[in-house]
Amino acid sequence: MQGVKGTKGKKGTRTRRRTTLVVALALIAGLGATAPVHADDPAYPFRDPALTVDARVADLLSRLTLDEKISLLHQYEPAIPRLGIQSFRTGTEALHGVAWLGRATVFPQAIGLASTWDPALMERVGSAVGDEARGFQQQRPAGWGLNLWAPVVNLLRDPRWGRNEEGYSEDPYLTGSISTAYATGLTGGDPDHLKTAPTIKHFLANNNEVQRDTTSSELRPRVLKEYDEQAFKPAIAADAATGVMSSYNLVNGRPNTASPLLDDTVRTWTSRDLLNVTDAFAPGNLTGSQQYFATQAEADAAALTAGIDSFTDNDTDSAPTTNAIKSALSTGLLKESDVDTAAGHILDIRVRLGEFDPGGGRYGAIDASVIDSPAHRELAREAAAESAVLLKNDGTLPLRKSAGAAVVGPLADTVYTDWYSGTPPYAVTPRQGIAAKLGTPVASSEGVDRIALKDTATGKYVTAGTDETGAPLKETADSGTSAQFDVFDWGSGVVTLRSAANGKYVGYNWSNFVNDQAQPNGWFVQQQFKLERQDDGTYLLRYAGYETGESWWSNPVYLGPTDAAGTLGLVTKDAAAHYTKDVVRSGIDDAVAAVRGKDTAVVVVGSMPAINGREAHDRTDLGLAPAQEALVKAVRAANPRTVVVVENSYPTTLGALQQQVPALLWTSHAGQETGNALADLLYGDANPAGRLTQTWYESAADLPSILDYDIIKSGRTYQYFKGRALYPFGYGLSYTTFRYGALKQVPGGYELNVTNTGSRTGAEVVQLYVHQRTSRDTQPLKQLKSFDRVTLRPGETRTVRLKLRASDLAHWDVTRSKWVVETGTYDVMAGSSSTDIRARAAWQVKGETIPPRNLSTPTRAENFDDYSGIALVDESKASGTAVSATADGAWLEFADTRLGSGVSRFTARLAGSPGTAEIHLGSPTGRLIGTAHISGTSSPYDYTTVNATLSGTAKGRTDVYLVLSQGVRMSTFSLR
């Protein structure tokens, strides 16, 4: 059982408590006796499950040498044979199934799982994944470990984020609910006896891939407290997650690898020990791309004291990390107690995982038989069906099983995996699923052009290998199947080429272009090309693998013959071969032929997860690829009963297609059971009940820069977006209908009756939103506060109770740096989406009134109400946030300030460039009452106190504006 809790948020508490326990344990266990204790002797207290976790950790810490404790701080923790301790590794990927260890159950992508709005299902999925992680433990394959790096809880505030597929929602409440459920399943639900140890990632505000290691996410206090932190807090506070991974990016100018929030905030959310880890190679960024510290010793010491426990750096080579820690100890940057604290956090998790218990503890007997079990296969199918969202239906769906159908489209007969997918033991494609449902083969076509590329200079064709392993592409006289390629359009001009000779994709292997890949894959995704049309009608074949976008890439990017045998290689543009693109088979014609005369045409379009955005690569648009859009239009013209399945990982701007087709169904890349689940949905054996977890915008033009993190000022996400959405947050249709009764307040929340008024059993996701009518501060248009997914039979009515407390209405008061519930009227709204509100109530809440600002005491400049031309920056490398003017005339507003009978002196802590800080009343160009001057400081962290005498009469209640010169930094100020 767990020992007595220490004071929350005090990282040294457990270390001090363990020091006391070591003395007691030495007396109890007779540790000073002359007889040796063997490594497997139960006399070692750390191996005694009857003792508290704290006691066991303290005992083990007392037995380790300093070098052994330091060795625990790297991702690859070595064995300690003298104590019988095996090696340990942090970081097994388990985003939607165990990844990279071998064949394992692959569930829908995280964005799909969240679209179920079903925490109970999420916990079951998490439990299955945790079981399979334990199953791999018996085999201990390379990369094995019970510290799982999942789930990802970064908020999906921008759908262009390349890793959108990894997250859950743009809403922190929904994200917290889903992540807590999944992590609870992973742990087994008992924090003292962990099935696995989930680490949530990536802390904090990591929602862009462009320059992800050098860009700074600027979070004003309200966005930090009300939005970004709220995604991470629930799973930690529920003891469902056992730590966080720090992200690559900076927040307010400081790298998250060394963020004090890791200790000062995250560890206050629970009284249990957490194991915080860095992202891969992030410690090296501190001295590399970020240039934040001069030496690795300084960098690692800063990270350790900020709250990092385990360093993920230099792959399996722990020497750079351990050497840096030892150097930091020898120079006084670290104390041994700092190492003890981090090592204690790590050992706490290992004890709770049962590593030192007889037989491996509660979950030690789980073996490989659970991997891809029949129960997990069925669960994967259930999750895939629950996660799909019906976007439009004019009555076409569900389809009749007695009718004929054709299944066409580039995703009609494939199941793609993503970067963090496991290896599925099997995969059911949409065509296979529908054929199995109907019990008969169905007509099908991928709807992609098959082409041949002929060099206009030589008359030879680009040809590929014909066997399973393919061969380097070369130009030959062969114009047969080996010279034919299927062209898949993924948008932005990027295509993939699949050889007709062996069904494998063409990719670059750093030497040649070979048709040897089952799917586009790899870190650099070297199967990407562009066919660039020239003015004379010919085409240049351009290589567009991801490495070509790296700064170190210096090779040319065009293809042409490079030897006497005609082998294709990279050449300069002026040496590139000019090809005619001969269409051997029209994809559109083939698809139209397949659907003509059929009762229904099912078109499956969407994305390729390795290409349409992924880790390190954001999207630049949200539309369907042009060739896919043309395919849908042609099929719709040939068969009016066209159902479109959009299979991708992000909101899509569907343009005119949304109006033109009679039925639209969205699904993520849903794993091994994709085809069976789609067939269940399309033919009515499952009723769609997924709901969107993000706003689907009509156009990317509705979005500001992907680097703009201020959702309040930029009007981002459903909470603040005032435009018209293509599909709103929470949206999703059903094959049945639901009636909502009146919303009634009850103890602990609200309740209402919901009735299934249709003829089919179905699930409704009842969503509860609130809106604060009046406030000192800008408030969300509405905010999700509760939801419940309920399944009802035809005609059935159920009373749905939705939790809501007055404390749930709090927002962050920047005038006093505290949570506050304001007195006022709050709209409470229940509905089936954020815009489809079916029941309303008004709640008169007695809270408090935020008083006027008092600027007479030092006020942090970051606690402004509004701003222009301001960047949020690091006050020092260790802690604090300051503001910096990015242009002359930058300003900060401090609204509703009480100046009393008058103020006469302005005092501020400034740093940076020479310049001024002006004090204006009423507006940035309002009455000027004083100017403070700074002559400049040698370092942006070298603050100096400046003063200004205020002229005229500045009194009463007004808005105060501080106007800064470019390059001036301000940490605090006061008006007296």
PDB file of C-alpha atoms in Angstrom, residues 701-879:
ATOM      1  CA  ALA A 701      -8.347  31.216 -44.268  1.00  0.00           C
ATOM      2  CA  ASP A 702     -10.440  31.099 -41.080  1.00  0.00           C
ATOM      3  CA  LEU A 703      -7.256  30.316 -39.161  1.00  0.00           C
ATOM      4  CA  PRO A 704      -4.471  32.658 -38.037  1.00  0.00           C
ATOM      5  CA  SER A 705      -0.814  31.617 -38.078  1.00  0.00           C
ATOM      6  CA  ILE A 706      -0.208  28.132 -36.711  1.00  0.00           C
ATOM      7  CA  LEU A 707       2.296  29.776 -34.338  1.00  0.00           C
ATOM      8  CA  ASP A 708      -0.378  31.961 -32.726  1.00  0.00           C
ATOM      9  CA  TYR A 709      -1.279  30.240 -29.452  1.00  0.00           C
ATOM     10  CA  ASP A 710      -3.504  32.965 -28.022  1.00  0.00           C
ATOM     11  CA  ILE A 711      -6.897  31.372 -28.680  1.00  0.00           C
ATOM     12  CA  ILE A 712      -8.654  34.239 -26.883  1.00  0.00           C
ATOM     13  CA  LYS A 713      -7.299  37.101 -28.974  1.00  0.00           C
ATOM     14  CA  SER A 714      -7.227  35.200 -32.271  1.00  0.00           C
ATOM     15  CA  GLY A 715     -10.717  33.719 -31.812  1.00  0.00           C
ATOM     16  CA  ARG A 716      -9.642  30.101 -32.142  1.00  0.00           C
ATOM     17  CA  THR A 717     -11.494  26.833 -31.391  1.00  0.00           C
ATOM     18  CA  TYR A 718     -15.234  26.608 -30.853  1.00  0.00           C
ATOM     19  CA  GLN A 719     -14.834  28.502 -27.581  1.00  0.00           C
ATOM     20  CA  TYR A 720     -13.915  31.775 -29.304  1.00  0.00           C
ATOM     21  CA  PHE A 721     -14.486  31.316 -33.062  1.00  0.00           C
ATOM     22  CA  LYS A 722     -17.218  33.668 -34.288  1.00  0.00           C
ATOM     23  CA  GLY A 723     -17.258  32.564 -37.912  1.00  0.00           C
ATOM     24  CA  ARG A 724     -19.364  29.893 -39.562  1.00  0.00           C
ATOM     25  CA  ALA A 725     -18.011  26.375 -39.303  1.00  0.00           C
ATOM     26  CA  LEU A 726     -18.431  23.679 -41.937  1.00  0.00           C
ATOM     27  CA  TYR A 727     -19.173  21.289 -39.052  1.00  0.00           C
ATOM     28  CA  PRO A 728     -19.137  22.453 -35.441  1.00  0.00           C
ATOM     29  CA  PHE A 729     -17.422  20.921 -32.450  1.00  0.00           C
ATOM     30  CA  GLY A 730     -19.462  18.032 -31.049  1.00  0.00           C
ATOM     31  CA  TYR A 731     -21.324  17.436 -34.321  1.00  0.00           C
ATOM     32  CA  GLY A 732     -22.471  14.030 -35.546  1.00  0.00           C
ATOM     33  CA  LEU A 733     -25.611  12.441 -36.952  1.00  0.00           C
ATOM     34  CA  SER A 734     -27.420   9.168 -36.249  1.00  0.00           C
ATOM     35  CA  TYR A 735     -29.812   6.806 -38.021  1.00  0.00           C
ATOM     36  CA  THR A 736     -32.347   7.686 -35.364  1.00  0.00           C
ATOM     37  CA  THR A 737     -33.551  10.909 -33.731  1.00  0.00           C
ATOM     38  CA  PHE A 738     -33.627  12.152 -30.147  1.00  0.00           C
ATOM     39  CA  ARG A 739     -35.871  14.500 -28.209  1.00  0.00           C
ATOM     40  CA  TYR A 740     -34.591  16.508 -25.252  1.00  0.00           C
ATOM     41  CA  GLY A 741     -36.730  17.435 -22.271  1.00  0.00           C
ATOM     42  CA  ALA A 742     -36.364  20.434 -19.990  1.00  0.00           C
ATOM     43  CA  LEU A 743     -33.062  21.060 -18.241  1.00  0.00           C
ATOM     44  CA  LYS A 744     -33.447  20.932 -14.452  1.00  0.00           C
ATOM     45  CA  GLN A 745     -30.932  21.774 -11.777  1.00  0.00           C
ATOM     46  CA  VAL A 746     -30.296  19.010  -9.239  1.00  0.00           C
ATOM     47  CA  PRO A 747     -27.678  18.606  -6.529  1.00  0.00           C
ATOM     48  CA  GLY A 748     -24.295  18.347  -8.202  1.00  0.00           C
ATOM     49  CA  GLY A 749     -25.427  19.381 -11.647  1.00  0.00           C
ATOM     50  CA  TYR A 750     -28.298  19.250 -14.107  1.00  0.00           C
ATOM     51  CA  GLU A 751     -30.549  16.557 -15.504  1.00  0.00           C
ATOM     52  CA  LEU A 752     -32.927  16.145 -18.414  1.00  0.00           C
ATOM     53  CA  ASN A 753     -34.874  13.402 -20.136  1.00  0.00           C
ATOM     54  CA  VAL A 754     -33.682  12.201 -23.521  1.00  0.00           C
ATOM     55  CA  THR A 755     -35.968  10.077 -25.724  1.00  0.00           C
ATOM     56  CA  ASN A 756     -35.169   8.027 -28.805  1.00  0.00           C
ATOM     57  CA  THR A 757     -37.926   9.125 -31.177  1.00  0.00           C
ATOM     58  CA  GLY A 758     -36.779   7.013 -34.125  1.00  0.00           C
ATOM     59  CA  SER A 759     -37.093   3.396 -35.159  1.00  0.00           C
ATOM     60  CA  ARG A 760     -33.524   2.246 -34.460  1.00  0.00           C
ATOM     61  CA  THR A 761     -31.480   1.754 -31.314  1.00  0.00           C
ATOM     62  CA  GLY A 762     -28.825   4.432 -31.172  1.00  0.00           C
ATOM     63  CA  ALA A 763     -26.461   6.332 -28.937  1.00  0.00           C
ATOM     64  CA  GLU A 764     -26.734  10.045 -28.283  1.00  0.00           C
ATOM     65  CA  VAL A 765     -23.897  12.123 -26.884  1.00  0.00           C
ATOM     66  CA  VAL A 766     -25.583  14.641 -24.591  1.00  0.00           C
ATOM     67  CA  GLN A 767     -23.302  17.653 -24.215  1.00  0.00           C
ATOM     68  CA  LEU A 768     -23.507  20.331 -21.518  1.00  0.00           C
ATOM     69  CA  TYR A 769     -22.090  23.782 -22.210  1.00  0.00           C
ATOM     70  CA  VAL A 770     -21.965  26.958 -20.157  1.00  0.00           C
ATOM     71  CA  HIS A 771     -21.611  30.623 -21.007  1.00  0.00           C
ATOM     72  CA  GLN A 772     -21.007  33.480 -18.623  1.00  0.00           C
ATOM     73  CA  ARG A 773     -23.200  36.389 -19.666  1.00  0.00           C
ATOM     74  CA  THR A 774     -21.228  39.209 -18.084  1.00  0.00           C
ATOM     75  CA  SER A 775     -17.668  39.308 -16.852  1.00  0.00           C
ATOM     76  CA  ARG A 776     -14.759  41.575 -16.294  1.00  0.00           C
ATOM     77  CA  ASP A 777     -12.852  39.415 -18.795  1.00  0.00           C
ATOM     78  CA  THR A 778     -13.457  38.086 -22.297  1.00  0.00           C
ATOM     79  CA  GLN A 779     -15.319  34.805 -21.869  1.00  0.00           C
ATOM     80  CA  PRO A 780     -15.751  31.823 -24.209  1.00  0.00           C
ATOM     81  CA  LEU A 781     -18.854  31.811 -26.368  1.00  0.00           C
ATOM     82  CA  LYS A 782     -19.506  28.461 -24.741  1.00  0.00           C
ATOM     83  CA  GLN A 783     -17.504  25.840 -22.919  1.00  0.00           C
ATOM     84  CA  LEU A 784     -18.023  22.091 -22.607  1.00  0.00           C
ATOM     85  CA  LYS A 785     -18.379  21.153 -18.941  1.00  0.00           C
ATOM     86  CA  SER A 786     -19.954  17.693 -19.011  1.00  0.00           C
ATOM     87  CA  PHE A 787     -21.209  15.018 -21.398  1.00  0.00           C
ATOM     88  CA  ASP A 788     -22.686  11.537 -21.395  1.00  0.00           C
ATOM     89  CA  ARG A 789     -23.037   8.973 -24.153  1.00  0.00           C
ATOM     90  CA  VAL A 790     -26.301   7.082 -23.710  1.00  0.00           C
ATOM     91  CA  THR A 791     -27.725   4.232 -25.793  1.00  0.00           C
ATOM     92  CA  LEU A 792     -31.499   4.161 -26.160  1.00  0.00           C
ATOM     93  CA  ARG A 793     -33.907   1.703 -27.752  1.00  0.00           C
ATOM     94  CA  PRO A 794     -36.685   3.063 -29.976  1.00  0.00           C
ATOM     95  CA  GLY A 795     -39.161   4.935 -27.786  1.00  0.00           C
ATOM     96  CA  GLU A 796     -36.967   4.655 -24.682  1.00  0.00           C
ATOM     97  CA  THR A 797     -36.561   7.657 -22.390  1.00  0.00           C
ATOM     98  CA  ARG A 798     -33.716   8.035 -19.942  1.00  0.00           C
ATOM     99  CA  THR A 799     -32.901  10.687 -17.401  1.00  0.00           C
ATOM    100  CA  VAL A 800     -29.386  11.923 -18.082  1.00  0.00           C
ATOM    101  CA  ARG A 801     -27.559  13.577 -15.205  1.00  0.00           C
ATOM    102  CA  LEU A 802     -24.663  15.872 -16.043  1.00  0.00           C
ATOM    103  CA  LYS A 803     -22.249  17.006 -13.356  1.00  0.00           C
ATOM    104  CA  LEU A 804     -21.712  20.718 -12.905  1.00  0.00           C
ATOM    105  CA  ARG A 805     -20.489  22.551  -9.825  1.00  0.00           C
ATOM    106  CA  ALA A 806     -20.093  26.256  -9.222  1.00  0.00           C
ATOM    107  CA  SER A 807     -16.327  25.744  -9.023  1.00  0.00           C
ATOM    108  CA  ASP A 808     -16.413  24.469 -12.627  1.00  0.00           C
ATOM    109  CA  LEU A 809     -17.291  28.006 -13.696  1.00  0.00           C
ATOM    110  CA  ALA A 810     -14.012  29.497 -12.495  1.00  0.00           C
ATOM    111  CA  HIS A 811     -11.620  31.345 -14.759  1.00  0.00           C
ATOM    112  CA  TRP A 812      -8.165  32.764 -14.124  1.00  0.00           C
ATOM    113  CA  ASP A 813      -8.191  36.282 -12.698  1.00  0.00           C
ATOM    114  CA  VAL A 814      -5.048  38.013 -13.950  1.00  0.00           C
ATOM    115  CA  THR A 815      -5.519  40.928 -11.576  1.00  0.00           C
ATOM    116  CA  ARG A 816      -4.870  38.696  -8.556  1.00  0.00           C
ATOM    117  CA  SER A 817      -3.383  35.533 -10.142  1.00  0.00           C
ATOM    118  CA  LYS A 818      -6.073  33.229  -8.799  1.00  0.00           C
ATOM    119  CA  TRP A 819      -9.101  31.233  -9.881  1.00  0.00           C
ATOM    120  CA  VAL A 820     -12.368  33.106  -9.476  1.00  0.00           C
ATOM    121  CA  VAL A 821     -16.065  32.415  -9.913  1.00  0.00           C
ATOM    122  CA  GLU A 822     -17.763  35.694 -10.653  1.00  0.00           C
ATOM    123  CA  THR A 823     -21.209  36.542  -9.421  1.00  0.00           C
ATOM    124  CA  GLY A 824     -23.622  36.590 -12.311  1.00  0.00           C
ATOM    125  CA  THR A 825     -25.923  34.712 -14.653  1.00  0.00           C
ATOM    126  CA  TYR A 826     -24.594  31.665 -16.450  1.00  0.00           C
ATOM    127  CA  ASP A 827     -26.333  30.049 -19.397  1.00  0.00           C
ATOM    128  CA  VAL A 828     -26.424  26.275 -19.058  1.00  0.00           C
ATOM    129  CA  MET A 829     -27.081  24.565 -22.398  1.00  0.00           C
ATOM    130  CA  ALA A 830     -27.610  20.928 -23.332  1.00  0.00           C
ATOM    131  CA  GLY A 831     -27.526  19.669 -26.880  1.00  0.00           C
ATOM    132  CA  SER A 832     -26.174  17.280 -29.441  1.00  0.00           C
ATOM    133  CA  SER A 833     -23.369  19.619 -30.535  1.00  0.00           C
ATOM    134  CA  SER A 834     -21.910  22.993 -29.614  1.00  0.00           C
ATOM    135  CA  THR A 835     -24.412  24.672 -31.966  1.00  0.00           C
ATOM    136  CA  ASP A 836     -27.375  22.284 -31.771  1.00  0.00           C
ATOM    137  CA  ILE A 837     -28.655  23.307 -28.345  1.00  0.00           C
ATOM    138  CA  ARG A 838     -31.886  21.585 -27.328  1.00  0.00           C
ATOM    139  CA  ALA A 839     -32.423  22.752 -23.733  1.00  0.00           C
ATOM    140  CA  ARG A 840     -31.403  25.820 -21.744  1.00  0.00           C
ATOM    141  CA  ALA A 841     -31.415  27.061 -18.190  1.00  0.00           C
ATOM    142  CA  ALA A 842     -30.152  30.187 -16.457  1.00  0.00           C
ATOM    143  CA  TRP A 843     -28.086  29.754 -13.301  1.00  0.00           C
ATOM    144  CA  GLN A 844     -27.753  32.654 -10.899  1.00  0.00           C
ATOM    145  CA  VAL A 845     -24.402  32.126  -9.233  1.00  0.00           C
ATOM    146  CA  LYS A 846     -23.226  33.950  -6.142  1.00  0.00           C
ATOM    147  CA  GLY A 847     -19.491  34.229  -6.410  1.00  0.00           C
ATOM    148  CA  GLU A 848     -17.393  37.350  -6.145  1.00  0.00           C
ATOM    149  CA  THR A 849     -16.782  40.543  -8.038  1.00  0.00           C
ATOM    150  CA  ILE A 850     -13.294  41.120  -9.332  1.00  0.00           C
ATOM    151  CA  PRO A 851     -12.205  44.421  -7.838  1.00  0.00           C
ATOM    152  CA  PRO A 852     -10.467  47.160  -9.818  1.00  0.00           C
ATOM    153  CA  ARG A 853      -6.772  46.635 -10.324  1.00  0.00           C
ATOM    154  CA  ASN A 854      -4.384  47.839  -7.692  1.00  0.00           C
ATOM    155  CA  LEU A 855      -1.101  48.672  -9.401  1.00  0.00           C
ATOM    156  CA  SER A 856       0.501  50.205  -6.348  1.00  0.00           C
ATOM    157  CA  THR A 857       2.306  46.970  -5.506  1.00  0.00           C
ATOM    158  CA  PRO A 858       4.664  45.261  -7.978  1.00  0.00           C
ATOM    159  CA  THR A 859       2.550  43.860 -10.807  1.00  0.00           C
ATOM    160  CA  ARG A 860       3.799  41.274 -13.261  1.00  0.00           C
ATOM    161  CA  ALA A 861       3.739  42.718 -16.760  1.00  0.00           C
ATOM    162  CA  GLU A 862       2.481  39.396 -18.179  1.00  0.00           C
ATOM    163  CA  ASN A 863      -0.822  39.895 -16.325  1.00  0.00           C
ATOM    164  CA  PHE A 864      -2.158  42.325 -18.899  1.00  0.00           C
ATOM    165  CA  ASP A 865      -5.704  42.416 -20.236  1.00  0.00           C
ATOM    166  CA  ASP A 866      -4.811  43.135 -23.865  1.00  0.00           C
ATOM    167  CA  TYR A 867      -1.707  43.798 -25.911  1.00  0.00           C
ATOM    168  CA  SER A 868      -0.202  44.655 -29.259  1.00  0.00           C
ATOM    169  CA  GLY A 869       3.322  44.092 -30.556  1.00  0.00           C
ATOM    170  CA  ILE A 870       4.299  42.144 -27.478  1.00  0.00           C
ATOM    171  CA  ALA A 871       6.141  38.829 -27.129  1.00  0.00           C
ATOM    172  CA  LEU A 872       6.155  36.788 -23.959  1.00  0.00           C
ATOM    173  CA  VAL A 873       9.718  35.873 -23.018  1.00  0.00           C
ATOM    174  CA  ASP A 874      11.723  34.247 -20.250  1.00  0.00           C
ATOM    175  CA  GLU A 875      12.451  36.564 -17.343  1.00  0.00           C
ATOM    176  CA  SER A 876      15.447  34.416 -16.439  1.00  0.00           C
ATOM    177  CA  LYS A 877      16.661  31.034 -17.622  1.00  0.00           C
ATOM    178  CA  ALA A 878      15.362  29.451 -14.445  1.00  0.00           C
ATOM    179  CA  SER A 879      11.906  30.961 -14.007  1.00  0.00           C
TER     180      SER A 879
END
